GROMACS .gro file of N, CA and C in nm:
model
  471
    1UNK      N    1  -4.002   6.003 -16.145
    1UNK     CA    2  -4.052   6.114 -16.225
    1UNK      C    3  -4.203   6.122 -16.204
    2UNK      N    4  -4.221   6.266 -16.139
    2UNK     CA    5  -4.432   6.273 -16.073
    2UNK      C    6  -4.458   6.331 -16.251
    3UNK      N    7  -4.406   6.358 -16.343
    3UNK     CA    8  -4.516   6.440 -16.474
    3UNK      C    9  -4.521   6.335 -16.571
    4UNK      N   10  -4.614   6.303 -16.620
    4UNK     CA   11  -4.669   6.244 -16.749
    4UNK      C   12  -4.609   6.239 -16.837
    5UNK      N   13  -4.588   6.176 -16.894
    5UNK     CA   14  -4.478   6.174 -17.053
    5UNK      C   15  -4.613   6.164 -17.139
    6UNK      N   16  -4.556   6.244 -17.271
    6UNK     CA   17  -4.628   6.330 -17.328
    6UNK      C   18  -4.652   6.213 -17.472
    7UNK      N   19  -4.741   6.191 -17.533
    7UNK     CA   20  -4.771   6.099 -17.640
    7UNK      C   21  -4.636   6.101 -17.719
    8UNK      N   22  -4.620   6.206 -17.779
    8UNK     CA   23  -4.485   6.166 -17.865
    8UNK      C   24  -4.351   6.188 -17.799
    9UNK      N   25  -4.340   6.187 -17.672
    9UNK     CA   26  -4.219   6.163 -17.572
    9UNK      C   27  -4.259   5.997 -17.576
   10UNK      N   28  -4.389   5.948 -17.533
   10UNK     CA   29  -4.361   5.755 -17.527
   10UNK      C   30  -4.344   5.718 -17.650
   11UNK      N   31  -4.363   5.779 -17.780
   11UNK     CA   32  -4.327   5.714 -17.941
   11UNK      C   33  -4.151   5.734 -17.936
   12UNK      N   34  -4.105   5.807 -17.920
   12UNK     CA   35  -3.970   5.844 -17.911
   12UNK      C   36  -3.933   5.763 -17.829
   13UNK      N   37  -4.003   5.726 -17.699
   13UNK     CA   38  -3.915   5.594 -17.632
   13UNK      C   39  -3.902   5.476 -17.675
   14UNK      N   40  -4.007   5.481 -17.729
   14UNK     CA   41  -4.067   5.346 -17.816
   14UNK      C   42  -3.925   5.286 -17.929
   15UNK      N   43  -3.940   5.426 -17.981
   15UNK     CA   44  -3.842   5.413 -18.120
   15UNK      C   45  -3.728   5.402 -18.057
   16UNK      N   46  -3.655   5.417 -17.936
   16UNK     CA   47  -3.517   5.462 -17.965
   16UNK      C   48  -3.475   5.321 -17.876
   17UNK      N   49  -3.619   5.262 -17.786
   17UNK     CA   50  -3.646   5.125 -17.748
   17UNK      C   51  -3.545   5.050 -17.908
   18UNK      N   52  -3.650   5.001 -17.994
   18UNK     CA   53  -3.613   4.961 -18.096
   18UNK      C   54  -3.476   4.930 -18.138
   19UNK      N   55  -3.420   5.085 -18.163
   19UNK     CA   56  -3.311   5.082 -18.188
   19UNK      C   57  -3.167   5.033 -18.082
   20UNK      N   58  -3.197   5.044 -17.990
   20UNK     CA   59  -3.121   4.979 -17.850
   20UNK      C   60  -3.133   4.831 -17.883
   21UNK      N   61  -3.260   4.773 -17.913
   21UNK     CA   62  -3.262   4.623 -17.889
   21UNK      C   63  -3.196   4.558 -18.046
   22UNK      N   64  -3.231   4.638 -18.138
   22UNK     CA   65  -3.125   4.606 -18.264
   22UNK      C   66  -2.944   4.614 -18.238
   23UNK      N   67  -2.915   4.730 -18.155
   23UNK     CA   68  -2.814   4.744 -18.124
   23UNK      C   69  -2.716   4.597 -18.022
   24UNK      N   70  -2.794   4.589 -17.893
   24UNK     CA   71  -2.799   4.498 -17.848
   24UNK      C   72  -2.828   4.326 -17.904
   25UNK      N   73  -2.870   4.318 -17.992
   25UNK     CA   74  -2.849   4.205 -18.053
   25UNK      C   75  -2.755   4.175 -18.171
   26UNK      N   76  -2.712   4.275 -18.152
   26UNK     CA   77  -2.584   4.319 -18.272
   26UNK      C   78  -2.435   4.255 -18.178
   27UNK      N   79  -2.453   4.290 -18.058
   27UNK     CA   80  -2.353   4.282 -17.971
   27UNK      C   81  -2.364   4.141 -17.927
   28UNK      N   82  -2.474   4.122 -17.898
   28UNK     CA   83  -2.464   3.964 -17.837
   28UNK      C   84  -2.406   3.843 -17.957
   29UNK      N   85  -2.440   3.871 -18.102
   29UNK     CA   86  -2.411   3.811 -18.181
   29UNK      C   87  -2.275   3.831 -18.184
   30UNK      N   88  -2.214   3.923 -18.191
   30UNK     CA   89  -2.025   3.974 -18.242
   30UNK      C   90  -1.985   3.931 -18.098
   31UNK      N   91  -2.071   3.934 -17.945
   31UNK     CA   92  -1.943   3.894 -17.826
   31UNK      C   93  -1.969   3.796 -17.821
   32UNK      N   94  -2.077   3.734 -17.824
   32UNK     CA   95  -2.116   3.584 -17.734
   32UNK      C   96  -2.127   3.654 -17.586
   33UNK      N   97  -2.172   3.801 -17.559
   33UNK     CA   98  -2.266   3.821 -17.399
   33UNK      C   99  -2.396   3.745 -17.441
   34UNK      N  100  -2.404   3.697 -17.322
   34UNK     CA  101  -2.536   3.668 -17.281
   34UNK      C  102  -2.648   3.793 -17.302
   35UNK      N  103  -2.789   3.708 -17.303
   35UNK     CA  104  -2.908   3.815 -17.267
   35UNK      C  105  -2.885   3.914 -17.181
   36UNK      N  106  -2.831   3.837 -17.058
   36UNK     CA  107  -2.890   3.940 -16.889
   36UNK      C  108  -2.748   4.065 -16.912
   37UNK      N  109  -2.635   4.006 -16.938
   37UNK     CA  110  -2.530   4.094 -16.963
   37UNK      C  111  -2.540   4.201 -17.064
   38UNK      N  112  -2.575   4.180 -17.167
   38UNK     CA  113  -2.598   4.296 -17.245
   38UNK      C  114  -2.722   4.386 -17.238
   39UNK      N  115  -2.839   4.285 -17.177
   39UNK     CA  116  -2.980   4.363 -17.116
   39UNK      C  117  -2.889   4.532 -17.008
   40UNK      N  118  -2.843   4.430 -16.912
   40UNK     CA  119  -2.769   4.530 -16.804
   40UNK      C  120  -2.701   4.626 -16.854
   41UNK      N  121  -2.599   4.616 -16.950
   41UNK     CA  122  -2.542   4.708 -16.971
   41UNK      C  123  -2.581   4.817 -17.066
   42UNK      N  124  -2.697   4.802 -17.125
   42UNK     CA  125  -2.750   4.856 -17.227
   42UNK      C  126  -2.853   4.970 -17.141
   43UNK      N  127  -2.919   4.940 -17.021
   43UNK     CA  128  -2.992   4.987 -16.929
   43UNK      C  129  -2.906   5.110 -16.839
   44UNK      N  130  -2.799   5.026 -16.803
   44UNK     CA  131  -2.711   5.113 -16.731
   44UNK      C  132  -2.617   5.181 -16.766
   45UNK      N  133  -2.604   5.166 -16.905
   45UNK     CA  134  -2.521   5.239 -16.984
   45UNK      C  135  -2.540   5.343 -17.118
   46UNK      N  136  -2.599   5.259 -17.189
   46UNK     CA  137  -2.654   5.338 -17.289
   46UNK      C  138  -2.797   5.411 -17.258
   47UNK      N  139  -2.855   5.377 -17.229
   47UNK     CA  140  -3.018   5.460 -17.224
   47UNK      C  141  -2.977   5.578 -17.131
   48UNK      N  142  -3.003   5.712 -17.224
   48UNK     CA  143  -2.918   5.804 -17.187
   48UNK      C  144  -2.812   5.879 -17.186
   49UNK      N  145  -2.693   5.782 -17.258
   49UNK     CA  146  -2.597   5.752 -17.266
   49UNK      C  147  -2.551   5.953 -17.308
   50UNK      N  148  -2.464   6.026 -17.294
   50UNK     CA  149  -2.423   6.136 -17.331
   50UNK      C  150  -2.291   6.150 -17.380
   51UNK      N  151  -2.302   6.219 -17.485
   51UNK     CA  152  -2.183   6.207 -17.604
   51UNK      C  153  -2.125   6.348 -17.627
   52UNK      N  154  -2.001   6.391 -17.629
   52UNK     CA  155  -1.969   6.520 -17.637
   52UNK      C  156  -2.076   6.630 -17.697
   53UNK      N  157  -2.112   6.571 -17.828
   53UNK     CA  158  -2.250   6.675 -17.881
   53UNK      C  159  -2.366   6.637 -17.879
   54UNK      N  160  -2.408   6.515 -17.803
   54UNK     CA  161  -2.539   6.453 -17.849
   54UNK      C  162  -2.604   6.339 -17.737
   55UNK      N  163  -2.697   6.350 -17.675
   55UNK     CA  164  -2.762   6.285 -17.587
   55UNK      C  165  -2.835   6.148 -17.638
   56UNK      N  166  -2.842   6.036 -17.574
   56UNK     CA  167  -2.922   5.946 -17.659
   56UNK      C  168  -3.036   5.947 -17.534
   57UNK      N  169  -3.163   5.919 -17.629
   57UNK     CA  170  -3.276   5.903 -17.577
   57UNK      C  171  -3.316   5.814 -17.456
   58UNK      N  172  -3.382   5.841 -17.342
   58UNK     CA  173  -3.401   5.725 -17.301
   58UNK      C  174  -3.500   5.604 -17.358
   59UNK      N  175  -3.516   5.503 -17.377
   59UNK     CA  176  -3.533   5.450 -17.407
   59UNK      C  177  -3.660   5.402 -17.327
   60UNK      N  178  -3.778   5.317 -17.450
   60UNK     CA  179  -3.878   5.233 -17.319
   60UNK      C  180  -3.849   5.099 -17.244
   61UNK      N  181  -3.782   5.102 -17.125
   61UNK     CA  182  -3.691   4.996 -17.098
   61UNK      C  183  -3.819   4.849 -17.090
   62UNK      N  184  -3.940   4.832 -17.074
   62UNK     CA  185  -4.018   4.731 -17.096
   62UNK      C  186  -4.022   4.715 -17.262
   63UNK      N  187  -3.997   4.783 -17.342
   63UNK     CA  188  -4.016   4.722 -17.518
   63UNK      C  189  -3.913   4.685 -17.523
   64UNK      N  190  -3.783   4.751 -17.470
   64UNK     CA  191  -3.657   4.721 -17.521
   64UNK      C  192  -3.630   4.561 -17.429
   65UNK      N  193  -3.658   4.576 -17.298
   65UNK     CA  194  -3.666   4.401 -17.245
   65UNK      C  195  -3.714   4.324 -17.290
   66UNK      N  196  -3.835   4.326 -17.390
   66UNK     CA  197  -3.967   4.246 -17.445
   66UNK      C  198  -3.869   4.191 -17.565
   67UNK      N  199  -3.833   4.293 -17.615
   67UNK     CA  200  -3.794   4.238 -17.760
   67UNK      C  201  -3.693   4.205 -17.775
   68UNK      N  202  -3.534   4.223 -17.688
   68UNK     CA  203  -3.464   4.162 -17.658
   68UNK      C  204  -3.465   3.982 -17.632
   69UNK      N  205  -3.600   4.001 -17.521
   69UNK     CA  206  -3.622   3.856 -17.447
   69UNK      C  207  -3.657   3.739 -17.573
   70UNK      N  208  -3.773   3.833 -17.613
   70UNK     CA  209  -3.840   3.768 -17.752
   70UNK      C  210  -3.809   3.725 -17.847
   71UNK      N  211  -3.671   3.791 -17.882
   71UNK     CA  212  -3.602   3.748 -17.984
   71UNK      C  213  -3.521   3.669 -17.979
   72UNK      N  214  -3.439   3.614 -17.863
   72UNK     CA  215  -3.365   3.543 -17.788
   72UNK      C  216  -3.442   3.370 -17.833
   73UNK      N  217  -3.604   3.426 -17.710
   73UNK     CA  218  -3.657   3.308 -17.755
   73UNK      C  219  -3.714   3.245 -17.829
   74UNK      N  220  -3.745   3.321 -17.948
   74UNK     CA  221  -3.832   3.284 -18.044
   74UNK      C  222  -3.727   3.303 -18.203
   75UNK      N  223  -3.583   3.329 -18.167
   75UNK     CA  224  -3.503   3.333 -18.311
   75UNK      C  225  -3.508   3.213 -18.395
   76UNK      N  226  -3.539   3.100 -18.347
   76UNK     CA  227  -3.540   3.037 -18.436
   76UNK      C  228  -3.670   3.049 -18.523
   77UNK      N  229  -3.780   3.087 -18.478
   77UNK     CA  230  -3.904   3.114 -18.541
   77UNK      C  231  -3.922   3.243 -18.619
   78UNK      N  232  -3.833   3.287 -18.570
   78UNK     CA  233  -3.833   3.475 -18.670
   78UNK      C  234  -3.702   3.393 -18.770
   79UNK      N  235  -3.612   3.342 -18.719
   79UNK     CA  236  -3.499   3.377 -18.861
   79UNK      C  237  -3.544   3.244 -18.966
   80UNK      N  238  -3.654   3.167 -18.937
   80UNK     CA  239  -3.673   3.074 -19.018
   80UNK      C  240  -3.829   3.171 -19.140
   81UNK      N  241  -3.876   3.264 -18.999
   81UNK     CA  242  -3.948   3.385 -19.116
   81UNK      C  243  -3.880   3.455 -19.175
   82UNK      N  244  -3.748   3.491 -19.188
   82UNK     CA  245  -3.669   3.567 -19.257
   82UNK      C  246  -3.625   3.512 -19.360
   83UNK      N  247  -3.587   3.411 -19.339
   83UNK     CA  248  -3.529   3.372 -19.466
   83UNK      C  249  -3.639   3.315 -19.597
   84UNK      N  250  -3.727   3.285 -19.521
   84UNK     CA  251  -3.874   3.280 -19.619
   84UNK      C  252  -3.857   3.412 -19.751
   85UNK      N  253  -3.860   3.502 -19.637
   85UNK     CA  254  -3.893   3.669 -19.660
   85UNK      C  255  -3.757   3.719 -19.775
   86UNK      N  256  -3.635   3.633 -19.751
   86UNK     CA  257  -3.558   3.669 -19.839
   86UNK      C  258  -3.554   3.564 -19.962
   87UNK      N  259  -3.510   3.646 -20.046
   87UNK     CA  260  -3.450   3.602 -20.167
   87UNK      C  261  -3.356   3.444 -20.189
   88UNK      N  262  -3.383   3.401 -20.242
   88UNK     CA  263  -3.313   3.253 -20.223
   88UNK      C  264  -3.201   3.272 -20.204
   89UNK      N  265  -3.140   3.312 -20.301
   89UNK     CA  266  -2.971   3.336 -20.342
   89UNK      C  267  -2.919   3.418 -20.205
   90UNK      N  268  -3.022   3.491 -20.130
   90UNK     CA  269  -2.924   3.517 -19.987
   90UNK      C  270  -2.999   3.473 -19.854
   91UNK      N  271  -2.964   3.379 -19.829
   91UNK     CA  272  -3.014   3.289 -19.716
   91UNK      C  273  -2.939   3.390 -19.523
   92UNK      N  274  -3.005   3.392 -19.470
   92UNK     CA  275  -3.000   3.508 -19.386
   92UNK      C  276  -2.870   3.506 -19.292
   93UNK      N  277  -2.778   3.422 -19.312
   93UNK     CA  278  -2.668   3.402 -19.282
   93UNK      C  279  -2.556   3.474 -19.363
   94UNK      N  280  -2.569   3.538 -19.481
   94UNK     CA  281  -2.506   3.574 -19.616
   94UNK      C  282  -2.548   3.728 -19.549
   95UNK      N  283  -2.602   3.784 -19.521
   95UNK     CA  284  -2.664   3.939 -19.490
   95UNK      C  285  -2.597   3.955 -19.376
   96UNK      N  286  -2.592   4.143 -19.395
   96UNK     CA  287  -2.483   4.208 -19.294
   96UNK      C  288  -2.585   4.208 -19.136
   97UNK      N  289  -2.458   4.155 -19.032
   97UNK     CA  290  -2.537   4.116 -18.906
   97UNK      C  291  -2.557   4.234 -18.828
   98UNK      N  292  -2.570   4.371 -18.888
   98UNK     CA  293  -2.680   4.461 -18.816
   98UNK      C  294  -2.843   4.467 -18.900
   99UNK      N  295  -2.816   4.412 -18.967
   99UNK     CA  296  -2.954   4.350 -19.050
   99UNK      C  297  -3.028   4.238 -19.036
  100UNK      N  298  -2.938   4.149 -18.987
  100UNK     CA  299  -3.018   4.010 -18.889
  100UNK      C  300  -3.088   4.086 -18.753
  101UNK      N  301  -2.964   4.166 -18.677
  101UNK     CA  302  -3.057   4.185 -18.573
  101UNK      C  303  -3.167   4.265 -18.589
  102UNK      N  304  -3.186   4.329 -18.664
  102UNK     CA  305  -3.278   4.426 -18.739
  102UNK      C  306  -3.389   4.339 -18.725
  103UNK      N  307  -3.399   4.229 -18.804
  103UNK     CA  308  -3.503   4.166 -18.841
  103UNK      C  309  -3.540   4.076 -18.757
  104UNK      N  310  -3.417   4.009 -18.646
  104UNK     CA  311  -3.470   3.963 -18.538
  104UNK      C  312  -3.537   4.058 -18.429
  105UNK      N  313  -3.505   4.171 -18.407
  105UNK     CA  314  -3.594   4.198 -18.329
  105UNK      C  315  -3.746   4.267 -18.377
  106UNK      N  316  -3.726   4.314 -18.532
  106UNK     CA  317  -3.843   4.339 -18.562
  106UNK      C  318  -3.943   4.163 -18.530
  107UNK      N  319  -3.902   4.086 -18.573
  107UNK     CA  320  -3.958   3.982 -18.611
  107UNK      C  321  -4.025   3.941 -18.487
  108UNK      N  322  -3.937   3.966 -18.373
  108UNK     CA  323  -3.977   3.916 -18.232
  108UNK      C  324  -4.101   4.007 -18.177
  109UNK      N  325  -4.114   4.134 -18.245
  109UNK     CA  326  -4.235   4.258 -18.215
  109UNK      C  327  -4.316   4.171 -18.313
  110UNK      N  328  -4.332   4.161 -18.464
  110UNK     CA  329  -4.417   4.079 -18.516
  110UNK      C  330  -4.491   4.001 -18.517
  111UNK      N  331  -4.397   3.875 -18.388
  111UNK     CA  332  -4.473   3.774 -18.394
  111UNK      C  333  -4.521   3.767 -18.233
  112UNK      N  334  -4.420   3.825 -18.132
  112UNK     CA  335  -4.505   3.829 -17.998
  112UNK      C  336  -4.554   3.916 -17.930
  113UNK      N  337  -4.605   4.014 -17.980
  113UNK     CA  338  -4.678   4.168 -17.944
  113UNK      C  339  -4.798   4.154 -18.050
  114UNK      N  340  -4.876   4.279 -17.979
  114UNK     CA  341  -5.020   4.311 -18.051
  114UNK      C  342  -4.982   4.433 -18.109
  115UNK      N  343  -4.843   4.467 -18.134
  115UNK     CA  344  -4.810   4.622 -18.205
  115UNK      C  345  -4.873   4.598 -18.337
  116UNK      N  346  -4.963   4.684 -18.420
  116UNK     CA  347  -4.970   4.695 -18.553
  116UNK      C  348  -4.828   4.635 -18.659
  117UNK      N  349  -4.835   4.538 -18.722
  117UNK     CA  350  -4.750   4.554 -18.851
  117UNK      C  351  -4.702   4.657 -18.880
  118UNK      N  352  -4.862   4.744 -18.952
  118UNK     CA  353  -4.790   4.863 -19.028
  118UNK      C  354  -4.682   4.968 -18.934
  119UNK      N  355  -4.703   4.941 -18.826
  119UNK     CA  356  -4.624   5.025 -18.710
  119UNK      C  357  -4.500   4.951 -18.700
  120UNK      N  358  -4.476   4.822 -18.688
  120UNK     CA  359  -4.344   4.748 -18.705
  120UNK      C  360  -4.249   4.817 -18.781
  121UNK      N  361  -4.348   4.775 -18.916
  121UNK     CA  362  -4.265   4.801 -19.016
  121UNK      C  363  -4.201   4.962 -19.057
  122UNK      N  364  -4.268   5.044 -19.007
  122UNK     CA  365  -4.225   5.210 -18.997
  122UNK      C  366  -4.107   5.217 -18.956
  123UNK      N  367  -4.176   5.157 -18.814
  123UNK     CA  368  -4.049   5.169 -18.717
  123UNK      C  369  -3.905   5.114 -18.764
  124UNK      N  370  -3.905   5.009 -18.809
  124UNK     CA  371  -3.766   4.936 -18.799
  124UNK      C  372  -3.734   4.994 -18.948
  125UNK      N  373  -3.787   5.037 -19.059
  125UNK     CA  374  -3.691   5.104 -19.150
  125UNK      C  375  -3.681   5.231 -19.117
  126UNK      N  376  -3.721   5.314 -18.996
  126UNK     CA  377  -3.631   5.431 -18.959
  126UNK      C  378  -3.534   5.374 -18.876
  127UNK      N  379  -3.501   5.238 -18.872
  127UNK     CA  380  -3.363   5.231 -18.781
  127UNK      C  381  -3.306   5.196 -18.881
  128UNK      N  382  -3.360   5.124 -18.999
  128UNK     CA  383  -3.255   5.079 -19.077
  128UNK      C  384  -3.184   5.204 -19.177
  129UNK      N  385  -3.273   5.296 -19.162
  129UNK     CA  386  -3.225   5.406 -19.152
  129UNK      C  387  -3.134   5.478 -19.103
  130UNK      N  388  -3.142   5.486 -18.984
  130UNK     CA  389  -3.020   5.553 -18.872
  130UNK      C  390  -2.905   5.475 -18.911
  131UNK      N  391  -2.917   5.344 -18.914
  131UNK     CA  392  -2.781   5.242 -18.946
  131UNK      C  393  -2.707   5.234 -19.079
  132UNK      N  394  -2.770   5.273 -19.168
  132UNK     CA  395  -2.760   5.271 -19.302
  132UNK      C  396  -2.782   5.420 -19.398
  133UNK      N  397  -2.775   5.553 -19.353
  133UNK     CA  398  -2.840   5.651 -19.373
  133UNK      C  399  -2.805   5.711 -19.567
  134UNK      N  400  -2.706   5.626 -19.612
  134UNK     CA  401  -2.667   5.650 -19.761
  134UNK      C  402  -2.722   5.567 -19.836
  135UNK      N  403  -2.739   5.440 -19.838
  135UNK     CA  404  -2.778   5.323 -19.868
  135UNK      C  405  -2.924   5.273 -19.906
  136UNK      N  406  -2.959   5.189 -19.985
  136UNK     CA  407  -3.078   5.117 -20.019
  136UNK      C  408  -3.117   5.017 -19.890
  137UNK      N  409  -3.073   5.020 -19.784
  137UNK     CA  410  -3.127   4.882 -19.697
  137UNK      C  411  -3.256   4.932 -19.643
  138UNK      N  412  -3.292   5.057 -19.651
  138UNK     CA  413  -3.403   5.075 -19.584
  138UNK      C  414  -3.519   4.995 -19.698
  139UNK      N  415  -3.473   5.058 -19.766
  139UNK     CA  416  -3.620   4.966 -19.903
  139UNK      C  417  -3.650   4.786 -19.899
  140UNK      N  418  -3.492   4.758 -19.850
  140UNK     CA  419  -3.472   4.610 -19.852
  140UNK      C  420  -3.562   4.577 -19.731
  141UNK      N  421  -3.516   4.605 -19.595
  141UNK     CA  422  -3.563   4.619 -19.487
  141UNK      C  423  -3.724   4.630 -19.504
  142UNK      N  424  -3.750   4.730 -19.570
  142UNK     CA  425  -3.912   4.731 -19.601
  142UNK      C  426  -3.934   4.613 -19.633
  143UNK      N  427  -3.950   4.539 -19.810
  143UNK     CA  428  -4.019   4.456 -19.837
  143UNK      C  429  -3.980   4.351 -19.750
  144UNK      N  430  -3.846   4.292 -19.692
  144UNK     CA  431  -3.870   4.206 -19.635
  144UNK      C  432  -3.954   4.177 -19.518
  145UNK      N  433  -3.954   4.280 -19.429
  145UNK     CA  434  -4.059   4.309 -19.304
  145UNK      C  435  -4.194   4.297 -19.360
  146UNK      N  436  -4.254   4.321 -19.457
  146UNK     CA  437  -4.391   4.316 -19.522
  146UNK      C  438  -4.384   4.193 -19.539
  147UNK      N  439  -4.332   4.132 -19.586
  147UNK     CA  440  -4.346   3.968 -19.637
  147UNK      C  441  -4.377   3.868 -19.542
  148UNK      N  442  -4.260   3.974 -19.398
  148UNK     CA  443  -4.277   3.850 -19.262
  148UNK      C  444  -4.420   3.936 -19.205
  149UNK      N  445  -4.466   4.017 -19.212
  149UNK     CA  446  -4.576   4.091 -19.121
  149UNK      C  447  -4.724   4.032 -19.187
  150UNK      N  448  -4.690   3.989 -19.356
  150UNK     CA  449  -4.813   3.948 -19.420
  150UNK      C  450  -4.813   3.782 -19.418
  151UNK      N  451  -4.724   3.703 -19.368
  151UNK     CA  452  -4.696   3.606 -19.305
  151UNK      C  453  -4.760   3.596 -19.126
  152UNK      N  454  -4.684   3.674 -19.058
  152UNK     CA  455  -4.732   3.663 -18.907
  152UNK      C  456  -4.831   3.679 -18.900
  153UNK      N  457  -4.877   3.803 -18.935
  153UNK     CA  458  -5.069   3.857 -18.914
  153UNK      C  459  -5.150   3.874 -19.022
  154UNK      N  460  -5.168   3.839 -19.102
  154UNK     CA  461  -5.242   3.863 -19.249
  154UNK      C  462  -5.363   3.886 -19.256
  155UNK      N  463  -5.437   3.915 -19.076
  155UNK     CA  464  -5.564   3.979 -19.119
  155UNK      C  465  -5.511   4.096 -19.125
  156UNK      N  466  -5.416   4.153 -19.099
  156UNK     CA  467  -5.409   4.330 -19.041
  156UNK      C  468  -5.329   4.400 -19.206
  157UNK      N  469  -5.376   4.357 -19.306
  157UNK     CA  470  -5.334   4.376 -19.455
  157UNK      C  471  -5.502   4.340 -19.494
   0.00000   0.00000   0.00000
């Protein structure tokens, strides 16, 4: 592609990045695929992906690799910030597992990127959004992401 992608064409990749790598860690948890297997198929399959009424975005395939990778390697360091971040009485094993990956891959942007917090945290409760669109998880999703973002970086508060 020779034309420029347009500022809020790379936020839209950005975001729909996001939501792929939540998706994708949704899957690796319920199959037991590997990283490289669900990386691949998520690349070659979904980004783009076309649906009788509805196109999915392409995606930014370097955020969506980053945070995939990141979260892979650093879950034990994000889900031991999560459960900080939660409530005693639900220890992060007890929570619905499109909400772990939620927070693992936010957590993995949190703690190994220079993305803004406050930008983290936008971002991943408009997915918890898309995933949840009747529901209170977006609010949940909020404070807990604030808790781990004022934890990870606490000058940027």
């Amino acid at each position: 592609m020779t034309s420029e992608l347009s500022g809020n064409q790379k936020r839209k990749m950005k975001s729909a990045a996001r939501l792929f790598a939540v998706q994708a860690l949704y899957q690796m948890e319920q199959s037991g695929q590997t990283f490289d297997q669900v990386r691949v198929e998520f690349l070659d399959h979904r980004f783009g992906e076309v649906f009788e009424d509805y196109e999915m975005l392409e995606g930014d395939v370097a955020l969506f690799s980053e945070l995939l990778e990141q979260a892979v390697n650093h879950q034990a360091l994000v889900d031991q910030m999560t459960d900080r971040a939660l409530v005693a009485k639900w220890p992060l094993g007890r929570i619905d597992s499109t909400l772990r990956a939620l927070f693992r891959a936010a957590g993995a942007e949190l703690t190994q990127t220079e993305t803004p917090p406050k930008v983290v945290i936008v971002e991943f409760v408009q997915v918890a959004q898309a995933f949840f669109p009747e529901g209170k998880e977006s609010n949940f999703v909020n404070a807990v992401l604030d808790h781990m973002a004022r934890e990870a970086k606490p000058d940027a508060f």
